[in-house]
C-alpha positions as protocol buffer text, in pm:
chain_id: "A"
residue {
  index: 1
  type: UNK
  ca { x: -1067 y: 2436 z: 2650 }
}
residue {
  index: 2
  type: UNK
  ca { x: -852 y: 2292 z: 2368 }
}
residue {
  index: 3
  type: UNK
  ca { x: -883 y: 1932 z: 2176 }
}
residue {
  index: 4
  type: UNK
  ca { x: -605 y: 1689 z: 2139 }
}
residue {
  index: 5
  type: UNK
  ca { x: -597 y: 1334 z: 2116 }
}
residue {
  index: 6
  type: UNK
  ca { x: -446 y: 1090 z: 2346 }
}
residue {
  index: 7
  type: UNK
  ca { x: -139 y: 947 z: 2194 }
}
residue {
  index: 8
  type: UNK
  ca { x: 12 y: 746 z: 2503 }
}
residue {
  index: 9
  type: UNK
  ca { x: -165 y: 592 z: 2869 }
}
residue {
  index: 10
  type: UNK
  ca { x: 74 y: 454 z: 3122 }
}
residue {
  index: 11
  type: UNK
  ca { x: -9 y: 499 z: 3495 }
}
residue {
  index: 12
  type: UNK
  ca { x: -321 y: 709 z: 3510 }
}
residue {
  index: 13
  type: UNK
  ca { x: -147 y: 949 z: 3305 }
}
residue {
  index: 14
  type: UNK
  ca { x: -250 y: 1027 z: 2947 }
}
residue {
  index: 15
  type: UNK
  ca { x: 0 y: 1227 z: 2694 }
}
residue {
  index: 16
  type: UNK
  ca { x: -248 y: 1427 z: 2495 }
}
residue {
  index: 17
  type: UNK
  ca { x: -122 y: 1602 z: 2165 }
}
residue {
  index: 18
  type: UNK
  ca { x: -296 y: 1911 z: 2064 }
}
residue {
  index: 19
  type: UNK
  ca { x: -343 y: 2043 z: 1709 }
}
residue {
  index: 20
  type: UNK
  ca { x: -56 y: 2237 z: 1627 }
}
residue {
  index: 21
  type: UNK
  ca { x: 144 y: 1923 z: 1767 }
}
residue {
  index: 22
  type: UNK
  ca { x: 243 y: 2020 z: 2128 }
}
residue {
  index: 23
  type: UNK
  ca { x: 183 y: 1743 z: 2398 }
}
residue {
  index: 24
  type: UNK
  ca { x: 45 y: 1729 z: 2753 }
}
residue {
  index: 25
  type: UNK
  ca { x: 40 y: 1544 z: 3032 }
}
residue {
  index: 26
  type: UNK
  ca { x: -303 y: 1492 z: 3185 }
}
residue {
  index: 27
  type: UNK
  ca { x: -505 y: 1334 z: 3478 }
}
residue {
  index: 28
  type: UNK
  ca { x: -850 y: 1309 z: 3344 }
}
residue {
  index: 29
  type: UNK
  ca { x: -1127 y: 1483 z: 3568 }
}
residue {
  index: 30
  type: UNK
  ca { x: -1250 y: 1287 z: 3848 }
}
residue {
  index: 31
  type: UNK
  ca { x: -1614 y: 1299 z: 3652 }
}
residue {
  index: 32
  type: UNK
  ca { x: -1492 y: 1072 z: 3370 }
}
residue {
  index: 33
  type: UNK
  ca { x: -1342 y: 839 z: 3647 }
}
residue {
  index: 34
  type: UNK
  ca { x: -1637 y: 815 z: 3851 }
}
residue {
  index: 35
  type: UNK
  ca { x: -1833 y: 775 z: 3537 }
}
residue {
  index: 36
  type: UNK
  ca { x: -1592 y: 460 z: 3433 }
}
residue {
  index: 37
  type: UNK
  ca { x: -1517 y: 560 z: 3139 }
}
residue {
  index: 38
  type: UNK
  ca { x: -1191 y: 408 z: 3001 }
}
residue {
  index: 39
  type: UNK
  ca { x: -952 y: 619 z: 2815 }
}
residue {
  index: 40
  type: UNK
  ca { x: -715 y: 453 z: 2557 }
}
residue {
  index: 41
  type: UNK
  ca { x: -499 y: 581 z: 2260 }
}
residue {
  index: 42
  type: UNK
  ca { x: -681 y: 781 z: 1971 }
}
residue {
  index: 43
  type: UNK
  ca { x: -933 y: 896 z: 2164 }
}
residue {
  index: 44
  type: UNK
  ca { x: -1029 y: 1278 z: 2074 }
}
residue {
  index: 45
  type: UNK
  ca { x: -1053 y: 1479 z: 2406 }
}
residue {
  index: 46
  type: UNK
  ca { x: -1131 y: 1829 z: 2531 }
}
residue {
  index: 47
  type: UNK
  ca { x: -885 y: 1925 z: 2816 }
}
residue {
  index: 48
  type: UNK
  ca { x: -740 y: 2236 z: 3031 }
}
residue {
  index: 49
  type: UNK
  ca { x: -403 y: 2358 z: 3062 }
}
residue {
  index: 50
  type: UNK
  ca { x: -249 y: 2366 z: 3375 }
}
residue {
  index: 51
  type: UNK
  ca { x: 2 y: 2674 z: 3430 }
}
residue {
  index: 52
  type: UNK
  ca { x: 352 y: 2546 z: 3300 }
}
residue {
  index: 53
  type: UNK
  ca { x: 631 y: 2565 z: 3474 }
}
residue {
  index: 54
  type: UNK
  ca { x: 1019 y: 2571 z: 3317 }
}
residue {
  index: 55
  type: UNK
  ca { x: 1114 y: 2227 z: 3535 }
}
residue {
  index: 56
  type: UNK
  ca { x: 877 y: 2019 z: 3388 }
}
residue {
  index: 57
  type: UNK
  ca { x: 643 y: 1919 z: 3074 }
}
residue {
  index: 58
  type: UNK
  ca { x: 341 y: 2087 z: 3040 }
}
residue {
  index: 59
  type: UNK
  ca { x: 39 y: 1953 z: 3227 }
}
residue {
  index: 60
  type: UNK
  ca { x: -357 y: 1904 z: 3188 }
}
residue {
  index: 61
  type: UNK
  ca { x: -670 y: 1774 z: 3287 }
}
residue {
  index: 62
  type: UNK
  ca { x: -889 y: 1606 z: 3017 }
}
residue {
  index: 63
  type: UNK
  ca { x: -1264 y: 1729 z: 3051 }
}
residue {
  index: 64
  type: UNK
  ca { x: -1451 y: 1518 z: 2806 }
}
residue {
  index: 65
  type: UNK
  ca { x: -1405 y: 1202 z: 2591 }
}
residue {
  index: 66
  type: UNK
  ca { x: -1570 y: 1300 z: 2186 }
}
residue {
  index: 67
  type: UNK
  ca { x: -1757 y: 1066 z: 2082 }
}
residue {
  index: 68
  type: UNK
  ca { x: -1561 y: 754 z: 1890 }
}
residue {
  index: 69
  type: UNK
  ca { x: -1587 y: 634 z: 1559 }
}
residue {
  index: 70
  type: UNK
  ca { x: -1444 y: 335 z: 1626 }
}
residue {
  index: 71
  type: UNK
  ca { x: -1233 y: 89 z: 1866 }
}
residue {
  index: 72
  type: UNK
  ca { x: -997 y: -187 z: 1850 }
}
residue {
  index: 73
  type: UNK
  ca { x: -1001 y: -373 z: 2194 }
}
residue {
  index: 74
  type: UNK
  ca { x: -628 y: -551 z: 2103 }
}
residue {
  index: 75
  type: UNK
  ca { x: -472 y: -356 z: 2065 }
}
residue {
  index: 76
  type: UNK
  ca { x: -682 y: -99 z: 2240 }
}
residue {
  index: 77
  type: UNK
  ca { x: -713 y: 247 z: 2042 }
}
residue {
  index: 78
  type: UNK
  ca { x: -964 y: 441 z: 1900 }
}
residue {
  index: 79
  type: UNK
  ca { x: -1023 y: 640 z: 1551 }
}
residue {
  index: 80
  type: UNK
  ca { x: -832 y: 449 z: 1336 }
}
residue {
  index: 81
  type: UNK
  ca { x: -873 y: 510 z: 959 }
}
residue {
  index: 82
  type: UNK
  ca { x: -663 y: 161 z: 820 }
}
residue {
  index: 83
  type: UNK
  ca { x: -472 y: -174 z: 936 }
}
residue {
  index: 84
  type: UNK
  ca { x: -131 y: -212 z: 789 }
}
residue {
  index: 85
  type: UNK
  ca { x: -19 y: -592 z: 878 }
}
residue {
  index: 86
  type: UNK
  ca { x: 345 y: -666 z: 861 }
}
residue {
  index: 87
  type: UNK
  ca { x: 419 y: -1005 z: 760 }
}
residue {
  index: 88
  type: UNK
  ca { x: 742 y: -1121 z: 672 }
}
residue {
  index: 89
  type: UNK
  ca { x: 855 y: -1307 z: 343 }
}
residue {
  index: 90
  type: UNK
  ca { x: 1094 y: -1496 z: 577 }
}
residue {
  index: 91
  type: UNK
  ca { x: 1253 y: -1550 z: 909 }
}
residue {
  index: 92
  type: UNK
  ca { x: 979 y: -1601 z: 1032 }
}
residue {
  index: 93
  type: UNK
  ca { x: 736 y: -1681 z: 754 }
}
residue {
  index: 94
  type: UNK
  ca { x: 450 y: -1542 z: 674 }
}
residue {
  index: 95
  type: UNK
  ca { x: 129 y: -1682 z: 841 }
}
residue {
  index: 96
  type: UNK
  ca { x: -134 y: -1617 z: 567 }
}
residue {
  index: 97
  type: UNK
  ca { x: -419 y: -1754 z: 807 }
}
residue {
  index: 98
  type: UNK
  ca { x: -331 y: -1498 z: 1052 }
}
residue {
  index: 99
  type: UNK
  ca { x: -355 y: -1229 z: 794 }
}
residue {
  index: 100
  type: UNK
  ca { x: -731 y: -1363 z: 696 }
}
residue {
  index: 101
  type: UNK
  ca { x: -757 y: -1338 z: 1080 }
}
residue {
  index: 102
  type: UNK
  ca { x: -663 y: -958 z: 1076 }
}
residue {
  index: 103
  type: UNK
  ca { x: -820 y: -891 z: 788 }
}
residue {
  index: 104
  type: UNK
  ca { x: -1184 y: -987 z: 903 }
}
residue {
  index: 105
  type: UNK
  ca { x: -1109 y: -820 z: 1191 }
}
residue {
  index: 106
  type: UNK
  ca { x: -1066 y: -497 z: 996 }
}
residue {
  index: 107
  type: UNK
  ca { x: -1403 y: -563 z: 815 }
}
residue {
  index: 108
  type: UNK
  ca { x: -1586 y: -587 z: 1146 }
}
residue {
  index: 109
  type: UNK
  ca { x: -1449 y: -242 z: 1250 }
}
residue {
  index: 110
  type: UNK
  ca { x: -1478 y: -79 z: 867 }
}
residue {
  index: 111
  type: UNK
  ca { x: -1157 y: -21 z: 852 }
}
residue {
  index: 112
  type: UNK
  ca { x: -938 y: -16 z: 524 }
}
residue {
  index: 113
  type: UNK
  ca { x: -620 y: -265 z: 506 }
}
residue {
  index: 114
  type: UNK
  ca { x: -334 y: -356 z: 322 }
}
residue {
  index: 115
  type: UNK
  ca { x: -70 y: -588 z: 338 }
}
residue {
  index: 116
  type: UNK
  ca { x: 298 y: -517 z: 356 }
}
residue {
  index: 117
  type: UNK
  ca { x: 551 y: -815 z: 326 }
}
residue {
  index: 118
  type: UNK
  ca { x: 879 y: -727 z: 455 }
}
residue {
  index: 119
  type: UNK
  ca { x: 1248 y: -857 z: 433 }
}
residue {
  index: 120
  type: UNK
  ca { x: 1226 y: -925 z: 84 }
}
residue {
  index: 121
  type: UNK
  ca { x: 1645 y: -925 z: 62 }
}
residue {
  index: 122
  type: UNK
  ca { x: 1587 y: -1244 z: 220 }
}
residue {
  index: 123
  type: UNK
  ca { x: 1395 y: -1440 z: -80 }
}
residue {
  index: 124
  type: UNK
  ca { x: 1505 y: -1483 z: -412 }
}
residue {
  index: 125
  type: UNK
  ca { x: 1263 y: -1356 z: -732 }
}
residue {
  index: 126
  type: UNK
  ca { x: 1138 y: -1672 z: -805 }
}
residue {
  index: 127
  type: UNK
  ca { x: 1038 y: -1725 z: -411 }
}
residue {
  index: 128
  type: UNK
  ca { x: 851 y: -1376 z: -461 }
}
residue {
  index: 129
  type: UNK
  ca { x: 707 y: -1510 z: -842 }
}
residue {
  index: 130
  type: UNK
  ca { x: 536 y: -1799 z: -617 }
}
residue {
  index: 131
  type: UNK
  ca { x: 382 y: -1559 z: -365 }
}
residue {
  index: 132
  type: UNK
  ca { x: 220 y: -1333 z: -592 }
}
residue {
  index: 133
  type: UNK
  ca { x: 69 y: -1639 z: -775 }
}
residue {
  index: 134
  type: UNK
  ca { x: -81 y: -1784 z: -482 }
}
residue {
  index: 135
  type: UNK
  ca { x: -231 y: -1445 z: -450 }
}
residue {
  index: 136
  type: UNK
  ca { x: -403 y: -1442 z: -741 }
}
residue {
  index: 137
  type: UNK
  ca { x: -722 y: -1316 z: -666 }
}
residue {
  index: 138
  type: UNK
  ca { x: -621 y: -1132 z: -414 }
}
residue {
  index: 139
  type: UNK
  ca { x: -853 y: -864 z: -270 }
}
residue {
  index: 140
  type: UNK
  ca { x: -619 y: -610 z: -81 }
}
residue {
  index: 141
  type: UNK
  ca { x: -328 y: -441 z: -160 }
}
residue {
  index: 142
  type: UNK
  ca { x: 27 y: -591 z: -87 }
}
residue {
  index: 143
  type: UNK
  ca { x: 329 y: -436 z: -60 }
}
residue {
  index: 144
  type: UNK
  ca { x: 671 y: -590 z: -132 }
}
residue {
  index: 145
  type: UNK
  ca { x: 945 y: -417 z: 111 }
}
residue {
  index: 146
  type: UNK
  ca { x: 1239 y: -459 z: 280 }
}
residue {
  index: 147
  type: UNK
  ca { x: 1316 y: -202 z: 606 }
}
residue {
  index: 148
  type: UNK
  ca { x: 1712 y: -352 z: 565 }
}
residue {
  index: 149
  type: UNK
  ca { x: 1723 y: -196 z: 207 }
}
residue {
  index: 150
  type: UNK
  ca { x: 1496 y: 78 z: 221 }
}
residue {
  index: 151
  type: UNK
  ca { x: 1324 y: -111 z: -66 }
}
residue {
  index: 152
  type: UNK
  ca { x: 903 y: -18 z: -120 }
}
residue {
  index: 153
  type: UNK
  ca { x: 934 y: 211 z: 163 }
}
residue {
  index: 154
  type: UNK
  ca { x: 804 y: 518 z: -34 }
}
residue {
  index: 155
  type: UNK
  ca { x: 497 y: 319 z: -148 }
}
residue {
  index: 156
  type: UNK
  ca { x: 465 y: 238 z: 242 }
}
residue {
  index: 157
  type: UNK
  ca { x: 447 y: 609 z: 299 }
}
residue {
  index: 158
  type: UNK
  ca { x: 221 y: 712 z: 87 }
}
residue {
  index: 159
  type: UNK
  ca { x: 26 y: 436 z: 232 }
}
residue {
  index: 160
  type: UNK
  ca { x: 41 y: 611 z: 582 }
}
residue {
  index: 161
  type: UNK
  ca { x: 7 y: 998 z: 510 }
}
residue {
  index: 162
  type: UNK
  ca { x: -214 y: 1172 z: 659 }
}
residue {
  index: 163
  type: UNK
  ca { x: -430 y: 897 z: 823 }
}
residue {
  index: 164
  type: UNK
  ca { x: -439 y: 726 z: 1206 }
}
residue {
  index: 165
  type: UNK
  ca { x: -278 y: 341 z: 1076 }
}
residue {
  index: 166
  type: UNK
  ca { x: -247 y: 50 z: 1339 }
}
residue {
  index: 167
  type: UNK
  ca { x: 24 y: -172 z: 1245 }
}
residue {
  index: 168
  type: UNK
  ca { x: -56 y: -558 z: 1304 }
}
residue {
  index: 169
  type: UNK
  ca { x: 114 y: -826 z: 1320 }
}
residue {
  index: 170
  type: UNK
  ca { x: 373 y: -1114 z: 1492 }
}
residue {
  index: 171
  type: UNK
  ca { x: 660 y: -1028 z: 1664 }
}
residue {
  index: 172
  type: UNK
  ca { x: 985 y: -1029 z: 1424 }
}
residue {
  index: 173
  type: UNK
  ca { x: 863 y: -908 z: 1155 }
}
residue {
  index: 174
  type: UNK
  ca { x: 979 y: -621 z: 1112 }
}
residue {
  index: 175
  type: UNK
  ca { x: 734 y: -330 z: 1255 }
}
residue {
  index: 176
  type: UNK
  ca { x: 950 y: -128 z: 1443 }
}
residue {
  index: 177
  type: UNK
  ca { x: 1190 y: -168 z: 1154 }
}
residue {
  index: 178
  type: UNK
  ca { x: 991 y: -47 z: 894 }
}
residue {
  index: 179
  type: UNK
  ca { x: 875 y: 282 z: 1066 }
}
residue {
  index: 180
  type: UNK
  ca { x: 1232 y: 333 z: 1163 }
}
residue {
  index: 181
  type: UNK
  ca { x: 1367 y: 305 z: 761 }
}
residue {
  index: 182
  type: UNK
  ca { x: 1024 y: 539 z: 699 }
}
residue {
  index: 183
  type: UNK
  ca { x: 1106 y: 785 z: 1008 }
}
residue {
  index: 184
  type: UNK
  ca { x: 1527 y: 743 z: 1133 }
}
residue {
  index: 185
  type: UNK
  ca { x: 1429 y: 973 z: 1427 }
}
residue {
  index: 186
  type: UNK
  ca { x: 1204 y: 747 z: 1562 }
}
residue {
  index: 187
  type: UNK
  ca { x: 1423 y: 544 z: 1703 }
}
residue {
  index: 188
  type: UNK
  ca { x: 1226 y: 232 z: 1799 }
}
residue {
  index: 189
  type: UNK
  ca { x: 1342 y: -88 z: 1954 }
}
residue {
  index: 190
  type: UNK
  ca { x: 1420 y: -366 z: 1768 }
}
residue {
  index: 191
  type: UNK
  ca { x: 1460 y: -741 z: 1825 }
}
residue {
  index: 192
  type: UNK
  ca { x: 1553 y: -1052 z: 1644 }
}
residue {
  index: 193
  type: UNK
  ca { x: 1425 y: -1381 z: 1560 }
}
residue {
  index: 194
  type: UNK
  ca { x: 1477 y: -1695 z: 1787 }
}
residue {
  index: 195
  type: UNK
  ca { x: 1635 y: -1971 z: 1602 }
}
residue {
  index: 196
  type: UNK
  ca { x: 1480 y: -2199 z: 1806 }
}
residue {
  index: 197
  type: UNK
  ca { x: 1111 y: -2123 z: 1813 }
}
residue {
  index: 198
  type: UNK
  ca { x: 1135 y: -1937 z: 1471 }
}
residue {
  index: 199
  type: UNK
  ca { x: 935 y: -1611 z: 1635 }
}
residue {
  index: 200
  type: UNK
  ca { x: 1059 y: -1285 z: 1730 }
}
residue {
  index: 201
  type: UNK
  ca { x: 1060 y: -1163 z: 2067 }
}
residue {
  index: 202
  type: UNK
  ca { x: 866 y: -859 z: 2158 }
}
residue {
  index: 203
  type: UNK
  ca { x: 1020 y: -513 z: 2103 }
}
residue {
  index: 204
  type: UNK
  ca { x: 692 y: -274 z: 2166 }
}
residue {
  index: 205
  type: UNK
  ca { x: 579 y: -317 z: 2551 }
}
residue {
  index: 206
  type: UNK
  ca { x: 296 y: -86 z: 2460 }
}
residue {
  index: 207
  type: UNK
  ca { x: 78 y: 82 z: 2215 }
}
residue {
  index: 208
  type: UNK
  ca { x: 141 y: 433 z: 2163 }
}
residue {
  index: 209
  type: UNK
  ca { x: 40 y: 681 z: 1852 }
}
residue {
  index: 210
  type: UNK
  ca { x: 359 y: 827 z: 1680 }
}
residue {
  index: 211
  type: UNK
  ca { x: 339 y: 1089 z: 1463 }
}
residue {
  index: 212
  type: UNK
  ca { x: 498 y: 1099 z: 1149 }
}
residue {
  index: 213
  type: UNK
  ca { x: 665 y: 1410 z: 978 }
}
residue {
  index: 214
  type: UNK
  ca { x: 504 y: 1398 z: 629 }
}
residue {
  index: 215
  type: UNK
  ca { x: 169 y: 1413 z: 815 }
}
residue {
  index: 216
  type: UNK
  ca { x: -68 y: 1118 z: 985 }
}
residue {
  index: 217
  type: UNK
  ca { x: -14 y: 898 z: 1299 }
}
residue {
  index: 218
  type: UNK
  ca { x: 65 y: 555 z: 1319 }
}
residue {
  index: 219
  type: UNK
  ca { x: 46 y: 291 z: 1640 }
}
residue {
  index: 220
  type: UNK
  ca { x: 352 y: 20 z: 1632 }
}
residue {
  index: 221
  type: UNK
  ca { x: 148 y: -244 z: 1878 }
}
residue {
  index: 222
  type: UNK
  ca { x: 328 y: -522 z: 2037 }
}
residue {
  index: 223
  type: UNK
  ca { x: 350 y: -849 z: 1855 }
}
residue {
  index: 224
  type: UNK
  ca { x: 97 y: -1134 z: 1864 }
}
residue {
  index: 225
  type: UNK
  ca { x: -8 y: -1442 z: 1714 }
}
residue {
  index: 226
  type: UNK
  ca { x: -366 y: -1487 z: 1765 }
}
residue {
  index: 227
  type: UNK
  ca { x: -718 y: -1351 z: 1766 }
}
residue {
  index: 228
  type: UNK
  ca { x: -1038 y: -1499 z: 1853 }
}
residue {
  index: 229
  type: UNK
  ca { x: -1366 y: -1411 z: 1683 }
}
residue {
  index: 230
  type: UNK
  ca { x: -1558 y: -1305 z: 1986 }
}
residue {
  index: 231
  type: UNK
  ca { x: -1913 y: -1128 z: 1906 }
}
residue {
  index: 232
  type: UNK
  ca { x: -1918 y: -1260 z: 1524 }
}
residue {
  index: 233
  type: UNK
  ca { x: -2180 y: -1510 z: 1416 }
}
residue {
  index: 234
  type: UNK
  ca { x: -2138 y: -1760 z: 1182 }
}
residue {
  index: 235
  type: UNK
  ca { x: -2391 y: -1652 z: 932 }
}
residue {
  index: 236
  type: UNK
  ca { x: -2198 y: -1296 z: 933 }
}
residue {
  index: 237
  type: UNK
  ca { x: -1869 y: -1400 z: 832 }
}
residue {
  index: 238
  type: UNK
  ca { x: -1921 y: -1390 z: 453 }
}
residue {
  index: 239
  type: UNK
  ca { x: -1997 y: -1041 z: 473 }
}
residue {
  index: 240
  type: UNK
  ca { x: -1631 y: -980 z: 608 }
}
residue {
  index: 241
  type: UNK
  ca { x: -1472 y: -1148 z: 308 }
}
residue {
  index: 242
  type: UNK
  ca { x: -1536 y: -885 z: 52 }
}
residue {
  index: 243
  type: UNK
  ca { x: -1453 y: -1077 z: -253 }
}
residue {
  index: 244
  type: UNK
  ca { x: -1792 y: -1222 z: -181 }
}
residue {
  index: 245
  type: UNK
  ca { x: -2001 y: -978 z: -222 }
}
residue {
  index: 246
  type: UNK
  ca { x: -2027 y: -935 z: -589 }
}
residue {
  index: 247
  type: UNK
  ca { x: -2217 y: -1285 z: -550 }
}
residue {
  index: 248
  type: UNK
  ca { x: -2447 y: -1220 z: -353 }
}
residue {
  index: 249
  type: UNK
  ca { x: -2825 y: -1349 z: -390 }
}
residue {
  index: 250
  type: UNK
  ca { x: -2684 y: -1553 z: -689 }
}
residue {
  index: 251
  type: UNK
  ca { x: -2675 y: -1906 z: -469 }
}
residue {
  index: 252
  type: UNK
  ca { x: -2929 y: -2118 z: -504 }
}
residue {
  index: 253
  type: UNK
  ca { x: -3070 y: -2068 z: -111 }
}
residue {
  index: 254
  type: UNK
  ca { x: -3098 y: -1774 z: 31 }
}
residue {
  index: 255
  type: UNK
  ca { x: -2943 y: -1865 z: 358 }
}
residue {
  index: 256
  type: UNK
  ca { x: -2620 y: -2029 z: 184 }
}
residue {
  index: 257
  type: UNK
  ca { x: -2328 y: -2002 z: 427 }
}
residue {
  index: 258
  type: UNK
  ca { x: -2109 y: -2164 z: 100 }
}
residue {
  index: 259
  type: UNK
  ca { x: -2003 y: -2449 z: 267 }
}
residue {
  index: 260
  type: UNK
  ca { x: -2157 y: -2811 z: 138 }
}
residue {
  index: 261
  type: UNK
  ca { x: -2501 y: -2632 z: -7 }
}
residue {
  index: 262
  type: UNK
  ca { x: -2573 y: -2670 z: -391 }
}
residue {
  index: 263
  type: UNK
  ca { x: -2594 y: -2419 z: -664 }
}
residue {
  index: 264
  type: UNK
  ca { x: -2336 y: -2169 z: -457 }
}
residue {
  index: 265
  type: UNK
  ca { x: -2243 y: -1891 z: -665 }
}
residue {
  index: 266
  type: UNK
  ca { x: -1965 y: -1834 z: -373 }
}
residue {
  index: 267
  type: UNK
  ca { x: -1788 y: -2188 z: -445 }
}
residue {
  index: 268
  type: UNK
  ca { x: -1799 y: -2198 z: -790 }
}
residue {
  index: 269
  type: UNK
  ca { x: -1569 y: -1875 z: -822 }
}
residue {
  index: 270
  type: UNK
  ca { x: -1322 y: -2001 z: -609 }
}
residue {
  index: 271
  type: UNK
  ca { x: -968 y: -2031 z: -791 }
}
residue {
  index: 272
  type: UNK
  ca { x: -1132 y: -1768 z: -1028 }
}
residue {
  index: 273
  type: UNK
  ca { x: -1289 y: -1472 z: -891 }
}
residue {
  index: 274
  type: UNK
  ca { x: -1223 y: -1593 z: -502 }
}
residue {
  index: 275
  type: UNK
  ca { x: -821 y: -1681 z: -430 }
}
residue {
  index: 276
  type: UNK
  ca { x: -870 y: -2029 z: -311 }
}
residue {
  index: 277
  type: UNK
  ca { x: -687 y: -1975 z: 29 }
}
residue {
  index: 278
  type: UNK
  ca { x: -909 y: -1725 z: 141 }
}
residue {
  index: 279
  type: UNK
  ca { x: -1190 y: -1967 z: 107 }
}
residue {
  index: 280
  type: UNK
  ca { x: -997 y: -2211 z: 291 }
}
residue {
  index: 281
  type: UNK
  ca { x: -945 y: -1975 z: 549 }
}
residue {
  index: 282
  type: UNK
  ca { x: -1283 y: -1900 z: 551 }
}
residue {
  index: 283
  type: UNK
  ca { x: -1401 y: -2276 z: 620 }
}
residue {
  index: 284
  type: UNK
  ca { x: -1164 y: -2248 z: 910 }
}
residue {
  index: 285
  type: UNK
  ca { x: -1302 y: -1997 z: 1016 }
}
residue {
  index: 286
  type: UNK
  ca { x: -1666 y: -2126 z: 1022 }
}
residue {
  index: 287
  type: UNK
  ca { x: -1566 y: -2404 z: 1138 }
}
residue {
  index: 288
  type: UNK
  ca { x: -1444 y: -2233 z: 1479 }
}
residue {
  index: 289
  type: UNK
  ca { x: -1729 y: -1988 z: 1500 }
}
residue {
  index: 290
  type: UNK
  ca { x: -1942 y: -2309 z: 1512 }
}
residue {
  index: 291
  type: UNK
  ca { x: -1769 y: -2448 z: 1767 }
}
residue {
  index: 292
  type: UNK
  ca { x: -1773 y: -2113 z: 1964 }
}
residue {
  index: 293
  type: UNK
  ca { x: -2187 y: -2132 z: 1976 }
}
residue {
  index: 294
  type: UNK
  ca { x: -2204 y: -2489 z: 2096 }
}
residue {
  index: 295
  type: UNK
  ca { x: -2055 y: -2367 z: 2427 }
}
């Protein structure tokens, strides 16, 4: 049998790239169906060859699902090493609450992140001066591009290389943009942003893994502007902001979720060690997951 990894699912049909980089189409075996198990992009499979033939691409049938070392359920895909979010500087601006958002979501799955902030042809220096103080502590990299000037886009590769990266974010930002300026022969849709409603409209229908030529595979996902914290409790949340970590047993009660409590080690670094709206976002945050258990 040879191993591949699913790179596309549309139909009951699964486009499974092997290790030297040739692709199949495959049915998986009626044991995985009647077994339920659900196949979705990254997933490492064992699968047969079926006999090509000249007329069309060649075929398979996956055998067995490896073992995962982790999932994303939106989008869904599996194996994934980082989380790149795309945010734009402008047009439409960037939601830094929704970044917190994706960023704990990358905590709860281990997963690295960074930031990239595109379309910076669109501010002026002083606009990006202001940014980079309000980030100040920040605790993840951000990256200053634009995908219209080709600007930060080698920094964005070497970001990429030669790891599986999910690329987050609202639509309009510039996703598809940005893997087009990093790979032309991609040739990914793109769309623009509604004056009226100040969002972009979706470009990617689906998620699919692309591979990239200087090694690595990335997903473009389609475009959206909201996650829920489904399956985190409120006393966990602090460990998914890691810029808390280096204070921790240092409050004054043992239990402190750094909200009202005295003596808080956590509080009393913020707008020092802790970028104030993080821990704003964070109090949002709680203050949802709260809600979420009184239902």
């Amino acid at each position: 049998m040879l191993q591949g990894i699913v790179v596309k699912a549309a139909g009951g049909f699964f486009t499974v790239r092997d290790d030297i980089g040739k692709e199949f189409v495959c049915r998986a075996r009626g044991v995985l169906k009647r077994g339920q198990a659900t196949l979705i992009i990254g997933d490492r499979v064992y699968f047969s060859a079926v006999e090509d033939t000249s007329s069309r691409a060649p075929e398979g049938i996956i055998e067995k699902v490896l073992p995962r070392k982790n999932s994303l359920y939106r989008p869904p895909i599996a194996n994934v090493d980082q989380l790149a979010i795309i945010m734009s500087l402008k047009s439409p601006p960037c939601d830094w609450q929704l970044v917190s958002r994706l960023l704990v979501l990358a905590e709860k799955e281990d997963l690295s992140a960074f930031i990239c902030l595109n379309k910076s042809d669109l501010v002026k220096e002083k606009d990006i001066t202001k940014i980079n103080e309000l980030l100040q502590p920040y605790p993840y990299s951000v990256l200053f591009t634009s995908a219209l000037k080709g600007e930060g886009i080698d920094l964005f590769r070497d970001k990429l290389a030669g790891r599986s990266s999910v690329l987050a974010g609202p639509s309009g930002v510039g996703k598809s943009s940005m893997l087009n300026a990093l790979q032309p022969g991609l040739s990914l849709q793109t769309g623009t942003v509604s004056d009226k409603i100040k969002r972009g409209k979706h470009t990617t229908r689906q998620a699919e893994l692309l591979a990239l030529n200087f090694g690595g595979l990335v997903a473009d996902t389609p475009g959206f502007t909201r996650l829920d914290f489904s399956g985190i409790e409120p006393a966990e949340l602090s460990a998914y902001f890691p810029e808390y970590e280096p204070f921790e047993g240092q409050c004054g009660f043992r239990d402190c979720v750094h909200l009202t409590e005295p003596e808080c080690a956590v509080r009393d670094e913020v707008g020092r060690a802790i970028n104030k709206m993080r821990y704003e976002h964070y109090k949002y945050f709680m203050e949802e997951l709260n809600k979420q258990e009184a239902y």
